[in-house]
């Protein structure tokens, strides 16, 4: 029976990073992954392929409608969807192969199959080559899956999840997206840019639940101008294939006929059928594994859990932070993740990025704050590149001036938010940001100006 110091179940962003860090710390590490390719949902059928399609579809839209504004004249622009899909798959394959190379470099033993914990310190690998392995420690990093919705009959073709929406064989004439969260908006934008009519149905009275309301409201206005149709306050009661298309039913509304349906109402942890029931590993009502927040250890000593299968934002980089922290904790080092400094990004156009508290959260908590806003239309670089939509919003404590939250909608917001994350991580004030020199002309100057605005002394507006 093979023996290891640590076995990681799952090779997604949390799992493979935990395995690599543990190996760097001198442990004999194994990683069990059911899929043939490493990288988990994010790399194979999530973050990476969706970003490849977002970039490709944005270039197509630019070539079709906007290059002439820059003095670039092109001929008849045509969509080659198979080539676009092939490039996406090539990007994914290159990265999954890269992780396999990192496993070899760090001498991590890879097992292909489904990992099931049969006892503390013992894991069975179920697959083409079944084997039982022993380990002093076990990390569960099994990720998540798309959540179902009662009445929606997912067939994996006409009615599907994000997995299917990444590989449509043709552009739908009419795509209905159920759910106005990150996944629904990103993939809705992809297909809208490529020519589909996109209707987004959302149960709540707003898009992007959990994000700062002011920023989400502006995002909705911009996306509506781009052609997305939003129907808010809609309770979807059913969706089914009808003939060559689909029909979606909403409470109190006429049925909606369409070509395809994307179900994007959230995700659930993959914690079933991996041995937790037999061991009585504690989980909450939604199936998330309960852990000690200071060590990531479950209710069973020696078994840990990270990533989407524990409570918290279901983000790849959050899982990576937990993977590193958990491995270091197991090695006897400091184990900590600052959840107040975990950014979130929506890769629409413009991008939307956020870190820290929203204005609503501060109001609900009774925390006194000051707000600084600066629009990109007043930023020189934004004007030069023709990307003036959006703004930067900084929320700082009214008494200490410590930065509590930063929210950005605008070009490259996902890159710009890194400065705000560092500011929150190091306990910076808005004055610290305002006094930090920002190169000119850059989009980042909008962050400096928003910091000035907290104190009512914006320069360029």
C-alpha positions as semicolon CSV with decimal commas, in nm:
position;residue;x (nm);y (nm);z (nm)
1;X;0,000;0,000;0,000
2;X;0,156;0,335;-0,108
3;X;0,235;0,572;0,178
4;X;0,256;0,950;0,169
5;X;0,287;1,236;0,415
6;X;-0,006;1,415;0,253
7;X;-0,280;1,320;0,011
8;X;-0,479;1,594;-0,161
9;X;-0,817;1,498;-0,309
10;X;-0,879;1,725;-0,607
11;X;-0,639;1,901;-0,844
12;X;-0,818;2,233;-0,888
13;X;-0,665;2,569;-0,791
14;X;-0,682;2,487;-0,419
15;X;-0,570;2,127;-0,446
16;X;-0,280;2,151;-0,688
17;X;-0,143;2,463;-0,515
18;X;-0,165;2,292;-0,175
19;X;0,015;1,990;-0,317
20;X;0,296;2,200;-0,467
21;X;0,344;2,407;-0,151
22;X;0,352;2,097;0,067
23;X;0,609;1,939;-0,163
24;X;0,821;2,255;-0,141
25;X;0,808;2,215;0,237
26;X;0,959;1,867;0,211
27;X;0,652;1,646;0,228
28;X;0,594;1,330;0,025
29;X;0,275;1,439;-0,154
30;X;0,011;1,265;-0,362
31;X;-0,282;1,421;-0,546
32;X;-0,595;1,238;-0,659
33;X;-0,792;1,379;-0,954
34;X;-1,090;1,219;-1,125
35;X;-1,050;1,403;-1,457
36;X;-0,768;1,314;-1,692
37;X;-0,652;1,677;-1,708
38;X;-0,535;1,867;-1,402
39;X;-0,655;2,214;-1,301
40;X;-1,010;2,149;-1,188
41;X;-1,327;2,324;-1,300
42;X;-1,158;2,666;-1,314
43;X;-0,892;2,572;-1,563
44;X;-1,075;2,308;-1,766
45;X;-1,437;2,431;-1,788
46;X;-1,451;2,761;-1,601
47;X;-1,226;3,064;-1,549
48;X;-0,971;3,005;-1,823
49;X;-1,188;2,896;-2,119
50;X;-1,445;3,164;-2,041
51;X;-1,175;3,434;-2,037
52;X;-1,038;3,305;-2,368
53;X;-1,385;3,340;-2,521
54;X;-1,442;3,679;-2,360
55;X;-1,121;3,811;-2,512
56;X;-1,192;3,661;-2,855
57;X;-1,551;3,785;-2,864
58;X;-1,442;4,135;-2,758
59;X;-1,185;4,147;-3,041
60;X;-1,457;4,037;-3,284
61;X;-1,687;4,312;-3,162
62;X;-1,407;4,568;-3,185
63;X;-1,324;4,467;-3,541
64;X;-1,690;4,480;-3,638
65;X;-1,792;4,808;-3,483
66;X;-1,513;5,013;-3,328
67;X;-1,178;4,989;-3,508
68;X;-1,277;5,264;-3,750
69;X;-1,293;5,503;-3,454
70;X;-0,917;5,453;-3,417
71;X;-0,847;5,510;-3,786
72;X;-0,821;5,140;-3,866
73;X;-1,028;5,025;-4,162
74;X;-1,092;4,655;-4,209
75;X;-1,281;4,459;-4,469
76;X;-1,573;4,224;-4,417
77;X;-1,535;4,081;-4,067
78;X;-1,650;3,721;-4,035
79;X;-1,684;3,491;-3,735
80;X;-1,496;3,161;-3,742
81;X;-1,649;2,996;-3,436
82;X;-1,463;2,663;-3,473
83;X;-1,130;2,850;-3,482
84;X;-1,231;3,051;-3,176
85;X;-1,319;2,731;-2,989
86;X;-0,997;2,563;-3,102
87;X;-0,790;2,850;-2,962
88;X;-0,978;2,828;-2,631
89;X;-0,908;2,456;-2,610
90;X;-0,540;2,509;-2,695
91;X;-0,505;2,761;-2,413
92;X;-0,665;2,516;-2,168
93;X;-0,451;2,222;-2,282
94;X;-0,132;2,424;-2,249
95;X;-0,213;2,519;-1,891
96;X;-0,325;2,172;-1,781
97;X;-0,005;2,028;-1,926
98;X;0,183;2,297;-1,735
99;X;0,038;2,177;-1,404
100;X;0,136;1,819;-1,490
101;X;0,490;1,951;-1,545
102;X;0,483;2,124;-1,207
103;X;0,378;1,796;-1,044
104;X;0,676;1,621;-1,202
105;X;0,910;1,903;-1,103
106;X;0,797;1,884;-0,740
107;X;0,787;1,501;-0,735
108;X;0,415;1,485;-0,659
109;X;0,255;1,145;-0,717
110;X;-0,059;1,176;-0,928
111;X;-0,344;0,922;-0,902
112;X;-0,624;0,925;-1,160
113;X;-0,965;0,833;-1,025
114;X;-1,220;0,930;-0,762
115;X;-1,081;0,972;-0,413
116;X;-1,285;0,835;-0,125
117;X;-1,176;0,858;0,239
118;X;-1,231;0,514;0,393
119;X;-1,077;0,597;0,732
120;X;-0,860;0,866;0,888
121;X;-0,525;0,834;0,711
122;X;-0,655;0,606;0,436
123;X;-0,795;0,698;0,092
124;X;-0,923;0,469;-0,181
125;X;-0,869;0,567;-0,544
126;X;-1,157;0,438;-0,756
127;X;-1,093;0,422;-1,128
128;X;-0,922;0,223;-1,400
129;X;-0,640;0,133;-1,159
130;X;-0,796;0,118;-0,812
131;X;-0,561;0,143;-0,517
132;X;-0,567;0,227;-0,147
133;X;-0,312;0,473;-0,015
134;X;-0,221;0,588;0,332
135;X;-0,123;0,935;0,446
136;X;-0,054;1,114;0,769
137;X;-0,270;1,405;0,653
138;X;-0,552;1,445;0,401
139;X;-0,672;1,766;0,232
140;X;-1,016;1,768;0,069
141;X;-1,020;2,007;-0,227
142;X;-1,305;1,864;-0,432
143;X;-1,444;2,195;-0,558
144;X;-1,801;2,265;-0,663
145;X;-2,060;2,201;-0,932
146;X;-2,339;2,402;-1,094
147;X;-2,650;2,427;-0,878
148;X;-2,978;2,290;-1,015
149;X;-3,308;2,479;-1,018
150;X;-3,641;2,309;-0,961
151;X;-3,834;2,275;-1,285
152;X;-3,536;2,337;-1,512
153;X;-3,469;2,018;-1,709
154;X;-3,097;2,026;-1,788
155;X;-3,026;1,798;-2,084
156;X;-2,662;1,898;-2,137
157;X;-2,732;2,020;-2,490
158;X;-3,016;2,267;-2,536
159;X;-3,050;2,344;-2,166
160;X;-2,716;2,340;-1,991
161;X;-2,477;2,494;-1,744
162;X;-2,162;2,697;-1,797
163;X;-1,987;2,382;-1,920
164;X;-2,214;2,355;-2,224
165;X;-2,220;2,734;-2,281
166;X;-1,843;2,728;-2,334
167;X;-1,879;2,501;-2,636
168;X;-2,198;2,584;-2,829
169;X;-2,149;2,455;-3,187
170;X;-2,320;2,763;-3,330
171;X;-2,430;3,107;-3,213
172;X;-2,785;3,083;-3,073
173;X;-3,042;3,319;-3,220
174;X;-3,186;3,366;-2,870
175;X;-3,011;3,261;-2,550
176;X;-3,191;3,280;-2,217
177;X;-2,963;3,306;-1,915
178;X;-3,115;3,214;-1,578
179;X;-2,921;3,406;-1,314
180;X;-2,758;3,752;-1,328
181;X;-2,448;3,661;-1,133
182;X;-2,088;3,654;-1,255
183;X;-2,110;3,338;-1,467
184;X;-2,438;3,432;-1,630
185;X;-2,322;3,781;-1,723
186;X;-1,982;3,676;-1,854
187;X;-2,113;3,401;-2,081
188;X;-2,415;3,608;-2,176
189;X;-2,176;3,881;-2,296
190;X;-1,974;3,630;-2,499
191;X;-2,272;3,514;-2,702
192;X;-2,427;3,860;-2,729
193;X;-2,104;3,989;-2,886
194;X;-2,109;3,701;-3,132
195;X;-2,462;3,787;-3,244
196;X;-2,711;3,620;-3,012
197;X;-3,010;3,790;-2,857
198;X;-2,952;3,742;-2,484
199;X;-3,224;3,763;-2,220
200;X;-3,111;3,747;-1,857
201;X;-3,369;3,638;-1,598
202;X;-3,297;3,719;-1,232
203;X;-3,511;3,641;-0,927
204;X;-3,381;3,945;-0,734
205;X;-3,450;4,307;-0,822
206;X;-3,084;4,368;-0,917
207;X;-2,790;4,206;-1,094
208;X;-2,467;4,086;-0,933
209;X;-2,601;4,009;-0,586
210;X;-2,342;4,072;-0,316
211;X;-2,159;4,343;-0,508
212;X;-2,178;4,711;-0,424
213;X;-2,522;4,829;-0,540
214;X;-2,403;5,156;-0,692
215;X;-2,148;4,976;-0,907
216;X;-2,391;4,696;-1,002
217;X;-2,653;4,952;-1,108
218;X;-2,403;5,122;-1,339
219;X;-2,298;4,783;-1,478
220;X;-2,658;4,701;-1,565
221;X;-2,701;5,028;-1,757
222;X;-2,381;4,968;-1,955
223;X;-2,465;4,606;-2,037
224;X;-2,815;4,703;-2,145
225;X;-2,662;4,949;-2,393
226;X;-2,457;4,658;-2,527
227;X;-2,774;4,465;-2,602
228;X;-2,836;4,243;-2,300
229;X;-3,200;4,237;-2,193
230;X;-3,258;4,212;-1,819
231;X;-3,580;4,091;-1,665
232;X;-3,553;4,130;-1,290
233;X;-3,783;3,998;-1,020
234;X;-3,850;3,689;-1,232
235;X;-3,913;3,355;-1,063
236;X;-3,832;3,083;-1,313
237;X;-4,065;2,788;-1,261
238;X;-3,954;2,568;-1,547
239;X;-3,745;2,523;-1,860
240;X;-3,769;2,237;-2,106
241;X;-3,682;2,140;-2,461
242;X;-3,970;2,198;-2,701
243;X;-3,922;2,081;-3,057
244;X;-3,606;2,232;-3,203
245;X;-3,585;2,493;-2,926
246;X;-3,661;2,557;-2,560
247;X;-3,932;2,719;-2,355
248;X;-3,877;2,895;-2,024
249;X;-4,163;2,957;-1,783
250;X;-4,173;3,233;-1,521
251;X;-4,429;3,291;-1,250
252;X;-4,702;3,525;-1,375
253;X;-4,534;3,583;-1,713
254;X;-4,585;3,452;-2,067
255;X;-4,353;3,165;-2,163
256;X;-4,027;3,262;-2,334
257;X;-3,923;3,066;-2,641
258;X;-3,554;3,048;-2,726
259;X;-3,281;2,839;-2,888
260;X;-3,077;2,758;-2,579
261;X;-3,087;2,806;-2,203
262;X;-2,793;2,868;-1,969
263;X;-2,862;2,783;-1,605
264;X;-2,632;2,994;-1,385
265;X;-2,789;3,021;-1,040
266;X;-2,484;2,944;-0,832
267;X;-2,274;2,647;-0,731
268;X;-2,282;2,369;-0,471
269;X;-1,989;2,194;-0,299
270;X;-1,874;1,855;-0,425
271;X;-1,885;1,685;-0,087
272;X;-2,115;1,391;-0,156
273;X;-1,992;1,035;-0,202
274;X;-1,631;1,095;-0,094
275;X;-1,659;0,917;0,240
276;X;-1,765;1,206;0,464
277;X;-2,094;1,048;0,569
278;X;-1,929;0,732;0,702
279;X;-1,676;0,931;0,902
280;X;-1,936;1,184;1,021
281;X;-1,731;1,479;0,898
282;X;-1,931;1,786;1,000
283;X;-2,104;1,979;0,720
284;X;-2,357;2,261;0,719
285;X;-2,707;2,247;0,570
286;X;-2,583;2,330;0,220
287;X;-2,317;2,059;0,225
288;X;-2,014;2,279;0,291
289;X;-1,754;2,118;0,516
290;X;-1,716;2,276;0,860
291;X;-1,356;2,363;0,946
292;X;-1,146;2,525;1,217
293;X;-1,079;2,868;1,060
294;X;-0,731;2,878;1,211
295;X;-0,610;2,549;1,063
296;X;-0,865;2,430;0,799
297;X;-0,894;2,105;0,995
298;X;-1,233;1,935;0,982
299;X;-1,412;1,772;1,274
300;X;-1,189;1,468;1,216
301;X;-0,824;1,523;1,322
302;X;-0,581;1,494;1,034
303;X;-0,841;1,570;0,766
304;X;-0,850;1,923;0,623
305;X;-1,065;2,102;0,366
306;X;-1,014;2,407;0,142
307;X;-1,166;2,589;-0,155
308;X;-1,520;2,570;-0,285
309;X;-1,613;2,281;-0,055
310;X;-1,589;2,503;0,255
311;X;-1,784;2,825;0,328
312;X;-1,673;3,153;0,175
313;X;-1,647;3,307;-0,171
314;X;-1,619;3,041;-0,440
315;X;-1,316;3,187;-0,613
316;X;-1,005;3,019;-0,753
317;X;-0,764;3,263;-0,590
318;X;-0,937;3,223;-0,254
319;X;-0,882;2,846;-0,287
320;X;-0,516;2,903;-0,375
321;X;-0,463;3,119;-0,067
322;X;-0,623;2,849;0,146
323;X;-0,413;2,580;-0,019
324;X;-0,090;2,757;0,066
325;X;-0,205;2,843;0,420
326;X;-0,326;2,489;0,491
327;X;-0,005;2,327;0,366
328;X;0,205;2,567;0,569
329;X;-0,008;2,503;0,877
330;X;0,039;2,128;0,839
331;X;0,414;2,192;0,820
332;X;0,399;2,382;1,150
333;X;0,414;2,729;1,000
334;X;0,175;3,025;1,033
335;X;-0,167;2,950;0,884
336;X;-0,389;3,246;0,796
337;X;-0,602;3,391;0,516
338;X;-0,731;3,749;0,530
339;X;-1,083;3,715;0,388
340;X;-1,128;4,094;0,396
341;X;-0,864;4,115;0,123
342;X;-0,998;3,865;-0,132
343;X;-1,088;4,045;-0,456
344;X;-1,373;3,954;-0,686
345;X;-1,377;4,030;-1,059
346;X;-1,645;4,015;-1,328
347;X;-1,479;3,994;-1,672
348;X;-1,748;4,173;-1,869
349;X;-1,663;4,483;-2,071
350;X;-1,601;4,698;-1,882
351;X;-1,466;4,478;-1,607
352;X;-1,602;4,504;-1,254
353;X;-1,374;4,447;-0,956
354;X;-1,426;4,469;-0,582
355;X;-1,245;4,409;-0,255
356;X;-1,345;4,465;0,106
357;X;-1,680;4,594;0,229
358;X;-1,961;4,729;0,015
359;X;-2,137;5,050;0,107
360;X;-2,445;4,849;0,205
361;X;-2,242;4,630;0,442
362;X;-2,094;4,935;0,613
363;X;-2,438;5,091;0,656
364;X;-2,584;4,768;0,795
365;X;-2,294;4,736;1,039
366;X;-2,319;5,096;1,153
367;X;-1,957;5,166;1,059
368;X;-1,894;5,537;0,988
369;X;-1,733;5,590;0,650
370;X;-1,643;5,845;0,387
371;X;-1,673;5,784;0,014
372;X;-1,453;5,893;-0,274
373;X;-1,562;5,861;-0,639
374;X;-1,374;5,934;-0,959
375;X;-1,505;5,867;-1,314
376;X;-1,283;5,727;-1,588
377;X;-1,416;5,990;-1,827
378;X;-1,191;6,238;-1,641
379;X;-0,883;6,015;-1,677
380;X;-0,639;6,098;-1,956
381;X;-0,538;5,739;-2,037
382;X;-0,901;5,626;-2,048
383;X;-0,975;5,898;-2,303
384;X;-0,665;5,807;-2,508
385;X;-0,768;5,443;-2,537
386;X;-1,138;5,519;-2,580
387;X;-1,247;5,343;-2,261
388;X;-1,417;5,611;-2,051
389;X;-1,707;5,413;-1,901
390;X;-1,713;5,348;-1,528
391;X;-1,563;5,481;-1,207
392;X;-1,354;5,404;-0,899
393;X;-1,519;5,406;-0,557
394;X;-1,319;5,406;-0,233
395;X;-1,477;5,359;0,109
396;X;-1,266;5,465;0,408
397;X;-1,337;5,470;0,782
398;X;-1,465;5,816;0,879
399;X;-1,242;5,833;1,187
400;X;-0,925;5,639;1,106
401;X;-0,930;5,682;0,723
402;X;-0,837;5,313;0,685
403;X;-0,950;5,175;0,349
404;X;-1,249;4,944;0,404
405;X;-1,359;4,873;0,049
406;X;-1,274;4,956;-0,311
407;X;-1,506;4,900;-0,607
408;X;-1,416;4,961;-0,970
409;X;-1,609;4,938;-1,294
410;X;-1,398;5,022;-1,595
411;X;-1,132;4,899;-1,836
412;X;-0,881;4,661;-1,676
413;X;-1,056;4,683;-1,338
414;X;-0,940;4,328;-1,262
415;X;-0,578;4,442;-1,283
416;X;-0,633;4,776;-1,109
417;X;-0,793;4,613;-0,803
418;X;-0,457;4,460;-0,701
419;X;-0,343;4,796;-0,561
420;X;-0,658;4,815;-0,348
421;X;-0,609;4,458;-0,223
422;X;-0,255;4,544;-0,113
423;X;-0,383;4,860;0,056
424;X;-0,638;4,665;0,260
425;X;-0,390;4,386;0,338
426;X;-0,142;4,637;0,482
427;X;-0,404;4,850;0,658
428;X;-0,346;5,155;0,440
429;X;-0,548;5,474;0,459
430;X;-0,698;5,663;0,168
431;X;-0,434;5,927;0,242
432;X;-0,164;5,664;0,186
433;X;-0,303;5,593;-0,160
434;X;-0,343;5,964;-0,236
435;X;0,021;6,030;-0,145
436;X;0,150;5,739;-0,355
437;X;0,284;5,849;-0,693
438;X;0,096;5,695;-0,984
439;X;0,252;5,704;-1,332
440;X;0,093;5,934;-1,588
441;X;-0,093;5,865;-1,803
442;X;-0,236;5,546;-1,654
443;X;-0,579;5,417;-1,559
444;X;-0,442;5,370;-1,206
445;X;-0,445;5,746;-1,160
446;X;-0,823;5,712;-1,117
447;X;-0,756;5,523;-0,793
448;X;-0,534;5,805;-0,667
449;X;-0,802;6,060;-0,759
450;X;-1,073;5,856;-0,583
451;X;-0,850;5,856;-0,275
452;X;-0,824;6,234;-0,303
453;X;-1,204;6,243;-0,333
454;X;-1,245;6,075;0,007
455;X;-1,111;6,398;0,153
456;X;-1,295;6,620;-0,095
457;X;-0,983;6,736;-0,281
458;X;-1,000;6,573;-0,626
459;X;-0,755;6,739;-0,863
460;X;-0,884;6,654;-1,211
461;X;-1,256;6,695;-1,166
